[in-house]
Amino acid sequence: MDTSWPILTVLTFLPLFGVVFLLLTRGDDETVMRNSRNVALWVSGFTFLVSLFALMQFDPSIVGYQLEDRGEWLLEDGISYHMGVDGISMPFVVLTTFLTPLAILASFKAITHRVREYMIGFLALETLMIGTFCALDVVMFYLFFEAVLIPMFLIIGIWGGKRRVYASFKFFLYTLAGSVLMLVAILFMADQAGTTDIPALQKFAFDPDVQFWLFLAFFASFAVKVPMWPVHTWLPDAHVEAPTAGSMILAGILLKMGGYGFLRFSLPMFPDASLYFAPMIFALSVVAVIYTSLVALAQSDMKKMIAYSSVAHMGFVTVGIFTMTEQGVAGAMFQMISHGLVSAALFFAVGVVYDRLHTREIDAYGGVADSMPRYAVFFMLMMLASVGLPGTSGFIGEFLVLVGAWQTSSFLAFLTATGLVLGATYMLWLYRRVVFGRAEKEEVISMSPLERREIIIFLPLAVLVLWYGVFPGSLLDLMQPSILAVIDQVNLHADASLLPGGK
């Protein structure tokens, strides 16, 4: 559906207007800090409202891209400015605009130095994340996708923990190295197809043997971003050292870019290669689900445990995507949205108690429910959603992924399902040691209850986790036509004789 005004352009670049206001902020340190927080919160909040308006304009029954903005950009009849959304990208756009103001609000107390620069980084990050999901030119996508590294690198490296420099460089080098091959592949695709327009590239039939190499080039980038085992090692360090809001966005949005890339590029553009490499993806995903769950069990740091659980959950996502079934792909999409809400809430939950005791060690707590009963309720809900309890959003995504995995292989479904047992084990163990029991440590007994600001952050996340758990159709209906279109594209090229080597 075309609109009379460029709604996606406004939505994407609106946060940059906040950056301009922040640069113009004057006064003493206290005034600049207060105004920076307020401007960032109001601009990101207004951006969320604009995204809701875009969602209202979006027609889920229409297959294809909507709300498109076009224009010449870099080369005449070549690289163009092309924005648009479908049922796969629209949920990620809204998730981004929903989480960003909550993350900014979560920073109000934790970030006390260079606040203006911090808020500038967050607003710039929001523009780049929205642009990644809206870009319909592969060069534009690459620029947004890679530029996301810069503000996140600075947020971890400047406002992170004691080992922030090590963690930020590791994060930057891992993700940048993975993307170099993707850039080479993009240049090759533009030369072969004569265009960088994503809808046109999705209709172009690349030779099966060429698909083999193009798939691997894109896979190197998306696998690091998801992240898949064994290229996941940057994630725990980045999460542990990042400020609370940085972890919320990292887990809530940035990890989803890899899964989104698989759905936007790998499956529709390289269907034969996707079929060929699916067994390898399943093997890596199952290792991620089981191995990182066991590693999570061995952690004594709350944040690191949740970080490893994110790797395991993303293993579910990649299994679902490469089953290439309606249920599996829908489950993967649902799991990504659910994980975006739940993981952001869990990392915020860790940040809430860290702000009080300044430690993430599990042994430092115990009996938190006595002093923070509301916190115990919110934490329990998110913990149960993380383990996939029916009635929460986590159950819907994992169940659909298992249905898709079962249609592919009962053994694959069995191995993937072991992650549910292991996930329940480490999350219940974490919750019992932190929240239950008698509070014996003086520091825990004297912990202050949840503040109104913290409840305001927890509450919308909790409502959506329950809403999507009870009414999953409100999200599935939005995604389904686009998911079916991707699966049809794969099935169109499902002839085994087209696989490399004729296998």
Short mmCIF file of C-alpha atoms in Angstrom, two decimals:
data_model
loop_
_atom_site.label_atom_id
_atom_site.label_comp_id
_atom_site.label_asym_id
_atom_site.label_seq_id
_atom_site.Cartn_x
_atom_site.Cartn_y
_atom_site.Cartn_z
CA MET A 1 0.00 0.00 0.00
CA ASP A 2 1.46 3.36 -1.00
CA THR A 3 0.85 6.36 1.22
CA SER A 4 0.81 10.02 0.26
CA TRP A 5 3.68 10.80 2.61
CA PRO A 6 6.92 8.89 3.26
CA ILE A 7 5.95 7.34 6.56
CA LEU A 8 8.85 4.87 6.71
CA THR A 9 11.38 7.60 5.96
CA VAL A 10 9.94 9.75 8.73
CA LEU A 11 9.87 6.78 11.09
CA THR A 12 13.46 5.80 10.33
CA PHE A 13 15.08 9.21 10.64
CA LEU A 14 12.85 10.77 13.32
CA PRO A 15 15.28 9.78 16.13
CA LEU A 16 17.99 11.83 14.40
CA PHE A 17 15.92 14.96 15.01
CA GLY A 18 16.34 14.14 18.68
CA VAL A 19 20.09 13.99 18.11
CA VAL A 20 19.96 17.56 16.72
CA PHE A 21 18.04 18.76 19.79
CA LEU A 22 20.56 17.07 22.08
CA LEU A 23 23.47 18.74 20.30
CA LEU A 24 21.80 22.11 20.85
CA THR A 25 21.25 21.50 24.57
CA ARG A 26 23.01 24.12 26.71
CA GLY A 27 23.36 24.82 30.43
CA ASP A 28 25.15 23.43 33.46
CA ASP A 29 25.86 19.72 33.80
CA GLU A 30 22.69 19.00 35.73
CA THR A 31 20.51 20.82 33.18
CA VAL A 32 22.14 19.10 30.21
CA MET A 33 21.76 15.70 31.85
CA ARG A 34 18.08 16.24 32.68
CA ASN A 35 17.22 17.67 29.27
CA SER A 36 19.13 14.93 27.44
CA ARG A 37 17.16 12.23 29.23
CA ASN A 38 13.83 13.94 28.60
CA VAL A 39 14.51 14.68 24.92
CA ALA A 40 15.65 11.11 24.22
CA LEU A 41 12.62 9.65 26.00
CA TRP A 42 10.09 11.92 24.29
CA VAL A 43 11.57 11.50 20.83
CA SER A 44 11.76 7.72 21.12
CA GLY A 45 8.24 7.67 22.53
CA PHE A 46 6.93 9.72 19.61
CA THR A 47 8.79 7.41 17.22
CA PHE A 48 6.89 4.51 18.78
CA LEU A 49 3.59 6.31 18.12
CA VAL A 50 4.58 6.85 14.48
CA SER A 51 5.38 3.13 14.17
CA LEU A 52 1.91 2.33 15.52
CA PHE A 53 0.43 4.59 12.86
CA ALA A 54 2.51 2.73 10.24
CA LEU A 55 1.18 -0.54 11.65
CA MET A 56 -2.39 0.75 11.29
CA GLN A 57 -1.69 1.58 7.63
CA PHE A 58 -0.24 -1.88 7.01
CA ASP A 59 -2.61 -4.45 5.50
CA PRO A 60 -1.59 -7.97 6.64
CA SER A 61 -3.70 -9.65 3.96
CA ILE A 62 -1.55 -8.20 1.17
CA VAL A 63 1.45 -10.27 0.11
CA GLY A 64 4.45 -8.16 -0.76
CA TYR A 65 5.96 -4.89 0.39
CA GLN A 66 3.88 -1.92 1.52
CA LEU A 67 4.37 1.73 2.56
CA GLU A 68 7.18 1.94 0.01
CA ASP A 69 9.37 5.02 -0.44
CA ARG A 70 11.54 5.19 -3.57
CA GLY A 71 14.14 7.50 -5.01
CA GLU A 72 17.42 7.51 -6.88
CA TRP A 73 20.40 7.58 -4.60
CA LEU A 74 23.92 6.50 -5.41
CA LEU A 75 23.99 5.54 -9.07
CA GLU A 76 21.52 6.35 -11.84
CA ASP A 77 19.42 3.24 -12.51
CA GLY A 78 21.55 1.48 -9.90
CA ILE A 79 21.64 1.66 -6.11
CA SER A 80 18.40 3.30 -4.99
CA TYR A 81 16.75 4.61 -1.88
CA HIS A 82 14.00 2.03 -1.40
CA MET A 83 12.15 1.51 1.87
CA GLY A 84 9.23 -0.82 2.54
CA VAL A 85 7.87 -3.38 4.96
CA ASP A 86 6.10 -6.72 4.80
CA GLY A 87 4.73 -9.09 7.44
CA ILE A 88 8.26 -10.19 8.32
CA SER A 89 9.83 -6.78 8.89
CA MET A 90 6.84 -4.89 10.34
CA PRO A 91 6.87 -6.75 13.71
CA PHE A 92 10.60 -6.06 14.12
CA VAL A 93 10.09 -2.35 13.39
CA VAL A 94 7.44 -2.05 16.09
CA LEU A 95 9.51 -4.15 18.51
CA THR A 96 12.43 -1.76 17.98
CA THR A 97 10.39 1.38 18.60
CA PHE A 98 8.69 -0.27 21.59
CA LEU A 99 11.89 -1.36 23.36
CA THR A 100 13.97 1.76 22.72
CA PRO A 101 12.08 4.19 25.01
CA LEU A 102 11.96 1.51 27.71
CA ALA A 103 15.72 1.04 27.42
CA ILE A 104 16.26 4.80 27.58
CA LEU A 105 14.05 5.00 30.68
CA ALA A 106 16.07 2.15 32.20
CA SER A 107 19.20 4.29 31.76
CA PHE A 108 17.91 7.24 33.79
CA LYS A 109 19.48 6.09 37.05
CA ALA A 110 22.30 3.86 35.82
CA ILE A 111 24.00 6.35 33.46
CA THR A 112 25.30 9.46 35.22
CA HIS A 113 28.26 10.59 33.14
CA ARG A 114 28.35 11.84 29.56
CA VAL A 115 24.58 11.43 29.47
CA ARG A 116 24.09 13.56 26.36
CA GLU A 117 26.55 11.49 24.33
CA TYR A 118 24.93 8.30 25.62
CA MET A 119 21.47 9.41 24.53
CA ILE A 120 22.80 10.50 21.14
CA GLY A 121 24.21 7.01 20.72
CA PHE A 122 20.88 5.40 21.58
CA LEU A 123 18.84 7.57 19.20
CA ALA A 124 21.34 6.98 16.38
CA LEU A 125 21.16 3.26 17.13
CA GLU A 126 17.36 3.37 16.85
CA THR A 127 17.52 4.98 13.41
CA LEU A 128 19.97 2.34 12.19
CA MET A 129 17.94 -0.56 13.57
CA ILE A 130 14.70 0.67 11.99
CA GLY A 131 16.54 1.29 8.72
CA THR A 132 17.88 -2.27 8.72
CA PHE A 133 14.37 -3.68 8.83
CA CYS A 134 12.91 -1.21 6.31
CA ALA A 135 15.67 -1.17 3.67
CA LEU A 136 14.67 -2.75 0.35
CA ASP A 137 17.96 -2.14 -1.40
CA VAL A 138 20.67 -4.59 -0.47
CA VAL A 139 23.37 -1.89 -0.31
CA MET A 140 21.20 0.23 1.97
CA PHE A 141 20.56 -2.83 4.09
CA TYR A 142 24.29 -3.48 4.36
CA LEU A 143 25.00 0.11 5.41
CA PHE A 144 22.32 0.12 8.13
CA PHE A 145 23.22 -3.42 9.20
CA GLU A 146 26.91 -2.60 9.64
CA ALA A 147 26.52 0.92 11.00
CA VAL A 148 24.58 -0.51 13.95
CA LEU A 149 27.95 -1.72 15.24
CA ILE A 150 29.25 1.81 15.81
CA PRO A 151 26.81 3.14 18.47
CA MET A 152 26.63 -0.25 20.19
CA PHE A 153 30.46 -0.44 20.20
CA LEU A 154 30.56 2.98 21.88
CA ILE A 155 27.78 2.19 24.36
CA ILE A 156 29.63 -0.93 25.55
CA GLY A 157 33.10 0.60 25.33
CA ILE A 158 32.35 3.88 27.17
CA TRP A 159 29.50 3.07 29.57
CA GLY A 160 30.19 -0.63 30.16
CA GLY A 161 31.84 -2.56 33.01
CA LYS A 162 35.48 -3.08 33.96
CA ARG A 163 36.36 -5.15 30.87
CA ARG A 164 34.32 -2.96 28.53
CA VAL A 165 37.13 -2.23 26.09
CA TYR A 166 37.92 -5.91 25.57
CA ALA A 167 34.23 -6.78 25.18
CA SER A 168 33.49 -3.93 22.78
CA PHE A 169 36.43 -4.73 20.50
CA LYS A 170 35.55 -8.43 20.50
CA PHE A 171 31.95 -7.58 19.61
CA PHE A 172 33.07 -5.23 16.83
CA LEU A 173 35.68 -7.52 15.28
CA TYR A 174 33.50 -10.64 15.32
CA THR A 175 30.54 -8.96 13.66
CA LEU A 176 32.59 -6.91 11.19
CA ALA A 177 34.68 -9.91 10.10
CA GLY A 178 31.51 -11.87 9.48
CA SER A 179 30.16 -9.16 7.22
CA VAL A 180 33.12 -8.73 4.87
CA LEU A 181 32.15 -11.79 2.84
CA MET A 182 28.56 -10.51 2.63
CA LEU A 183 29.81 -7.30 0.99
CA VAL A 184 31.72 -9.31 -1.63
CA ALA A 185 28.59 -11.38 -2.28
CA ILE A 186 26.49 -8.22 -2.69
CA LEU A 187 28.89 -6.90 -5.34
CA PHE A 188 28.71 -10.21 -7.19
CA MET A 189 24.90 -10.29 -7.02
CA ALA A 190 24.61 -6.73 -8.32
CA ASP A 191 26.86 -7.66 -11.26
CA GLN A 192 24.90 -10.84 -12.02
CA ALA A 193 21.37 -9.49 -11.63
CA GLY A 194 22.05 -5.90 -12.71
CA THR A 195 20.25 -4.49 -9.68
CA THR A 196 20.59 -4.12 -5.93
CA ASP A 197 16.83 -3.92 -5.37
CA ILE A 198 15.83 -6.62 -2.89
CA PRO A 199 12.39 -7.48 -4.42
CA ALA A 200 14.06 -7.82 -7.83
CA LEU A 201 16.87 -9.97 -6.41
CA GLN A 202 14.29 -12.23 -4.76
CA LYS A 203 12.83 -12.92 -8.22
CA PHE A 204 16.21 -13.45 -9.88
CA ALA A 205 17.17 -17.10 -10.31
CA PHE A 206 20.80 -17.45 -9.28
CA ASP A 207 22.59 -20.51 -10.59
CA PRO A 208 22.48 -23.31 -7.95
CA ASP A 209 26.26 -23.59 -7.82
CA VAL A 210 26.56 -19.81 -7.39
CA GLN A 211 23.93 -19.95 -4.64
CA PHE A 212 26.23 -22.31 -2.74
CA TRP A 213 28.90 -19.60 -2.33
CA LEU A 214 26.49 -16.69 -1.93
CA PHE A 215 24.70 -18.53 0.85
CA LEU A 216 27.96 -19.12 2.71
CA ALA A 217 28.96 -15.46 2.36
CA PHE A 218 25.67 -14.24 3.85
CA PHE A 219 25.68 -17.05 6.40
CA ALA A 220 29.05 -15.87 7.78
CA SER A 221 27.46 -12.54 8.70
CA PHE A 222 24.07 -13.70 9.92
CA ALA A 223 25.45 -16.63 11.95
CA VAL A 224 27.66 -14.26 13.95
CA LYS A 225 24.81 -11.84 14.50
CA VAL A 226 22.24 -14.47 15.67
CA PRO A 227 24.69 -15.78 17.14
CA MET A 228 25.12 -19.47 16.29
CA TRP A 229 27.55 -21.87 17.88
CA PRO A 230 30.61 -21.72 17.62
CA VAL A 231 30.74 -18.00 16.73
CA HIS A 232 28.71 -16.99 19.78
CA THR A 233 31.58 -16.25 22.18
CA TRP A 234 31.38 -12.48 21.75
CA LEU A 235 27.85 -12.40 23.15
CA PRO A 236 28.41 -13.29 26.86
CA ASP A 237 31.29 -10.80 27.12
CA ALA A 238 29.27 -8.07 25.41
CA HIS A 239 26.25 -8.66 27.66
CA VAL A 240 28.24 -8.82 30.89
CA GLU A 241 30.09 -5.58 30.19
CA ALA A 242 27.26 -3.63 28.53
CA PRO A 243 25.09 -1.29 30.63
CA THR A 244 21.61 -2.64 31.38
CA ALA A 245 19.94 -0.75 28.55
CA GLY A 246 22.63 -1.90 26.12
CA SER A 247 21.93 -5.51 27.04
CA MET A 248 18.19 -4.94 26.60
CA ILE A 249 18.67 -3.68 23.04
CA LEU A 250 21.40 -6.17 22.20
CA ALA A 251 19.25 -9.15 23.18
CA GLY A 252 15.94 -7.60 22.18
CA ILE A 253 16.80 -6.32 18.70
CA LEU A 254 20.36 -6.84 17.47
CA LEU A 255 20.29 -10.64 17.83
CA LYS A 256 17.17 -10.69 15.67
CA MET A 257 18.95 -9.14 12.69
CA GLY A 258 20.63 -12.44 11.85
CA GLY A 259 17.34 -14.34 11.87
CA TYR A 260 15.73 -11.56 9.85
CA GLY A 261 18.59 -11.81 7.33
CA PHE A 262 18.04 -15.53 6.89
CA LEU A 263 14.35 -14.89 6.13
CA ARG A 264 14.90 -11.84 3.90
CA PHE A 265 17.90 -13.11 1.89
CA SER A 266 18.98 -16.73 2.42
CA LEU A 267 15.67 -18.53 1.94
CA PRO A 268 14.09 -16.51 -0.91
CA MET A 269 17.30 -15.72 -2.85
CA PHE A 270 19.24 -18.96 -2.31
CA PRO A 271 16.52 -21.61 -1.90
CA ASP A 272 18.57 -24.50 -3.28
CA ALA A 273 21.56 -23.67 -1.09
CA SER A 274 19.22 -23.26 1.90
CA LEU A 275 17.93 -26.78 1.32
CA TYR A 276 21.46 -28.08 0.83
CA PHE A 277 22.84 -26.52 4.03
CA ALA A 278 19.77 -27.12 6.22
CA PRO A 279 21.26 -30.27 7.85
CA MET A 280 24.39 -28.31 8.80
CA ILE A 281 22.24 -25.54 10.29
CA PHE A 282 20.25 -28.10 12.29
CA ALA A 283 23.46 -29.65 13.67
CA LEU A 284 24.89 -26.27 14.74
CA SER A 285 21.54 -25.21 16.20
CA VAL A 286 21.11 -28.38 18.26
CA VAL A 287 24.64 -28.02 19.62
CA ALA A 288 23.80 -24.42 20.52
CA VAL A 289 20.58 -25.44 22.27
CA ILE A 290 22.17 -28.25 24.34
CA TYR A 291 25.74 -27.05 24.85
CA THR A 292 25.00 -23.44 25.76
CA SER A 293 22.19 -24.57 28.07
CA LEU A 294 24.71 -26.72 29.95
CA VAL A 295 27.15 -23.80 30.04
CA ALA A 296 24.37 -21.59 31.42
CA LEU A 297 23.90 -24.08 34.26
CA ALA A 298 27.53 -23.61 35.30
CA GLN A 299 27.39 -19.80 35.56
CA SER A 300 27.54 -17.88 38.81
CA ASP A 301 26.89 -14.49 37.13
CA MET A 302 23.20 -13.80 36.46
CA LYS A 303 23.82 -11.76 33.35
CA LYS A 304 26.13 -14.32 31.82
CA MET A 305 23.59 -17.08 32.49
CA ILE A 306 20.85 -15.16 30.68
CA ALA A 307 23.28 -14.38 27.84
CA TYR A 308 23.95 -18.08 27.30
CA SER A 309 20.22 -18.78 27.47
CA SER A 310 19.82 -16.29 24.60
CA VAL A 311 22.19 -18.34 22.45
CA ALA A 312 20.13 -21.44 23.21
CA HIS A 313 16.88 -19.66 22.33
CA MET A 314 18.35 -18.44 19.06
CA GLY A 315 19.16 -22.09 18.33
CA PHE A 316 15.42 -22.69 18.38
CA VAL A 317 15.01 -19.83 15.92
CA THR A 318 17.48 -21.19 13.35
CA VAL A 319 15.96 -24.67 13.62
CA GLY A 320 12.53 -23.22 12.91
CA ILE A 321 13.67 -21.08 9.97
CA PHE A 322 15.46 -23.90 8.16
CA THR A 323 12.66 -26.43 8.58
CA MET A 324 11.12 -24.24 5.85
CA THR A 325 7.67 -25.26 7.01
CA GLU A 326 4.85 -22.83 7.77
CA GLN A 327 4.80 -23.82 11.43
CA GLY A 328 8.58 -23.78 11.82
CA VAL A 329 9.13 -20.37 10.22
CA ALA A 330 6.13 -18.85 12.02
CA GLY A 331 7.47 -20.32 15.28
CA ALA A 332 10.90 -18.82 14.62
CA MET A 333 9.39 -15.40 13.96
CA PHE A 334 7.19 -15.65 17.05
CA GLN A 335 10.14 -16.83 19.12
CA MET A 336 12.22 -13.84 18.01
CA ILE A 337 9.52 -11.35 18.99
CA SER A 338 8.86 -13.14 22.28
CA HIS A 339 12.56 -13.39 23.08
CA GLY A 340 12.91 -9.69 22.33
CA LEU A 341 10.37 -8.92 25.06
CA VAL A 342 11.41 -11.56 27.59
CA SER A 343 15.18 -11.16 27.33
CA ALA A 344 14.92 -7.38 27.58
CA ALA A 345 12.86 -7.80 30.75
CA LEU A 346 15.28 -10.38 32.19
CA PHE A 347 18.31 -8.19 31.60
CA PHE A 348 16.44 -5.27 33.14
CA ALA A 349 15.59 -7.51 36.12
CA VAL A 350 19.30 -8.15 36.62
CA GLY A 351 19.99 -4.43 36.30
CA VAL A 352 17.39 -3.61 38.98
CA VAL A 353 19.09 -5.70 41.67
CA TYR A 354 22.57 -4.72 40.42
CA ASP A 355 21.70 -1.05 40.95
CA ARG A 356 21.03 -1.90 44.61
CA LEU A 357 23.87 -4.29 45.52
CA HIS A 358 26.32 -3.61 42.66
CA THR A 359 26.96 -7.29 42.04
CA ARG A 360 25.57 -9.87 39.64
CA GLU A 361 26.84 -12.88 41.60
CA ILE A 362 23.95 -15.24 42.33
CA ASP A 363 25.35 -16.16 45.75
CA ALA A 364 25.11 -12.54 46.86
CA TYR A 365 21.31 -12.73 46.84
CA GLY A 366 18.63 -15.01 48.30
CA GLY A 367 15.25 -14.11 49.70
CA VAL A 368 14.79 -11.07 47.49
CA ALA A 369 11.02 -11.70 47.51
CA ASP A 370 10.88 -10.54 51.14
CA SER A 371 12.09 -7.05 50.34
CA MET A 372 10.93 -6.79 46.70
CA PRO A 373 7.65 -8.73 46.28
CA ARG A 374 6.58 -6.96 43.08
CA TYR A 375 10.00 -7.59 41.59
CA ALA A 376 9.62 -11.28 42.43
CA VAL A 377 6.31 -11.39 40.50
CA PHE A 378 7.68 -9.71 37.37
CA PHE A 379 10.86 -11.79 37.47
CA MET A 380 8.82 -14.99 37.85
CA LEU A 381 6.60 -14.14 34.87
CA MET A 382 9.60 -13.51 32.62
CA MET A 383 11.38 -16.61 33.89
CA LEU A 384 8.32 -18.74 33.12
CA ALA A 385 8.00 -17.13 29.67
CA SER A 386 11.66 -17.90 29.03
CA VAL A 387 11.11 -21.60 29.77
CA GLY A 388 8.02 -21.66 27.55
CA LEU A 389 5.18 -22.00 30.06
CA PRO A 390 1.75 -22.22 28.34
CA GLY A 391 -0.08 -18.91 28.61
CA THR A 392 3.06 -16.93 27.86
CA SER A 393 4.52 -15.86 24.52
CA GLY A 394 7.50 -18.17 24.97
CA PHE A 395 5.30 -21.26 24.70
CA ILE A 396 3.80 -20.32 21.33
CA GLY A 397 7.12 -19.82 19.57
CA GLU A 398 8.79 -22.93 20.95
CA PHE A 399 5.74 -25.11 20.31
CA LEU A 400 5.46 -24.04 16.66
CA VAL A 401 9.20 -24.56 16.14
CA LEU A 402 8.91 -28.10 17.54
CA VAL A 403 5.93 -28.81 15.26
CA GLY A 404 7.99 -27.67 12.28
CA ALA A 405 11.00 -29.68 13.46
CA TRP A 406 8.81 -32.77 13.89
CA GLN A 407 7.55 -32.46 10.31
CA THR A 408 11.20 -32.43 9.22
CA SER A 409 12.60 -35.11 11.54
CA SER A 410 11.32 -36.57 14.79
CA PHE A 411 14.95 -36.96 15.97
CA LEU A 412 15.57 -33.25 15.31
CA ALA A 413 12.45 -32.40 17.30
CA PHE A 414 13.61 -34.62 20.19
CA LEU A 415 17.07 -33.05 20.36
CA THR A 416 15.63 -29.54 20.12
CA ALA A 417 13.11 -30.31 22.85
CA THR A 418 15.88 -31.21 25.30
CA GLY A 419 16.60 -27.50 25.38
CA LEU A 420 13.23 -26.95 27.05
CA VAL A 421 14.18 -29.24 29.93
CA LEU A 422 17.64 -27.73 30.32
CA GLY A 423 16.21 -24.20 30.05
CA ALA A 424 13.67 -24.88 32.77
CA THR A 425 16.43 -26.32 34.95
CA TYR A 426 18.79 -23.34 34.89
CA MET A 427 16.08 -20.68 35.02
CA LEU A 428 14.28 -22.28 37.97
CA TRP A 429 17.65 -22.76 39.68
CA LEU A 430 18.44 -19.09 39.16
CA TYR A 431 15.07 -17.96 40.43
CA ARG A 432 15.17 -20.17 43.52
CA ARG A 433 18.60 -18.97 44.59
CA VAL A 434 17.91 -15.27 43.98
CA VAL A 435 14.28 -14.84 45.01
CA PHE A 436 13.20 -17.67 47.31
CA GLY A 437 14.39 -18.58 50.78
CA ARG A 438 14.83 -16.42 53.86
CA ALA A 439 16.71 -13.17 53.36
CA GLU A 440 19.72 -13.47 55.66
CA LYS A 441 22.16 -10.97 54.21
CA GLU A 442 21.72 -7.47 55.58
CA GLU A 443 22.21 -5.96 52.12
CA VAL A 444 19.33 -8.02 50.74
CA ILE A 445 17.02 -7.27 53.66
CA SER A 446 17.55 -3.56 53.17
CA MET A 447 16.95 -3.57 49.41
CA SER A 448 14.39 -0.93 48.43
CA PRO A 449 11.19 -2.05 46.65
CA LEU A 450 10.56 -1.40 42.97
CA GLU A 451 10.36 2.26 42.03
CA ARG A 452 7.54 3.61 39.88
CA ARG A 453 9.96 4.05 36.96
CA GLU A 454 10.94 0.38 37.18
CA ILE A 455 7.30 -0.75 37.30
CA ILE A 456 6.56 1.39 34.24
CA ILE A 457 9.29 -0.53 32.37
CA PHE A 458 8.26 -3.98 33.55
CA LEU A 459 4.50 -3.54 33.10
CA PRO A 460 4.16 -3.17 29.29
CA LEU A 461 6.62 -6.01 28.75
CA ALA A 462 4.59 -8.24 31.07
CA VAL A 463 1.30 -7.31 29.41
CA LEU A 464 2.61 -8.17 25.93
CA VAL A 465 4.16 -11.46 27.08
CA LEU A 466 0.77 -12.53 28.48
CA TRP A 467 -1.21 -11.07 25.57
CA TYR A 468 0.77 -12.94 22.92
CA GLY A 469 0.63 -16.08 25.06
CA VAL A 470 -3.17 -15.99 25.17
CA PHE A 471 -3.91 -14.36 21.79
CA PRO A 472 -1.07 -15.46 19.47
CA GLY A 473 -3.24 -14.82 16.42
CA SER A 474 -2.83 -11.07 16.89
CA LEU A 475 0.82 -11.52 15.86
CA LEU A 476 0.63 -14.62 13.66
CA ASP A 477 -2.02 -13.07 11.38
CA LEU A 478 0.32 -10.15 10.74
CA MET A 479 3.18 -12.43 9.66
CA GLN A 480 1.51 -15.39 7.96
CA PRO A 481 1.02 -14.15 4.34
CA SER A 482 4.66 -13.05 4.09
CA ILE A 483 5.89 -16.28 5.67
CA LEU A 484 3.87 -18.33 3.18
CA ALA A 485 5.33 -16.26 0.34
CA VAL A 486 8.88 -17.10 1.48
CA ILE A 487 8.04 -20.81 1.76
CA ASP A 488 6.44 -20.77 -1.70
CA GLN A 489 9.63 -19.21 -3.07
CA VAL A 490 11.66 -22.07 -1.59
CA ASN A 491 9.27 -24.77 -2.81
CA LEU A 492 9.41 -23.31 -6.30
CA HIS A 493 13.08 -24.32 -6.43
CA ALA A 494 12.86 -27.49 -4.36
CA ASP A 495 13.92 -29.74 -7.23
CA ALA A 496 16.69 -31.96 -5.84
CA SER A 497 18.39 -32.07 -9.23
CA LEU A 498 19.21 -28.38 -8.80
CA LEU A 499 21.31 -29.02 -5.70
CA PRO A 500 25.07 -28.69 -6.10
CA GLY A 501 26.46 -31.93 -7.51
CA GLY A 502 23.02 -33.02 -8.58
CA LYS A 503 22.32 -34.66 -5.19
#
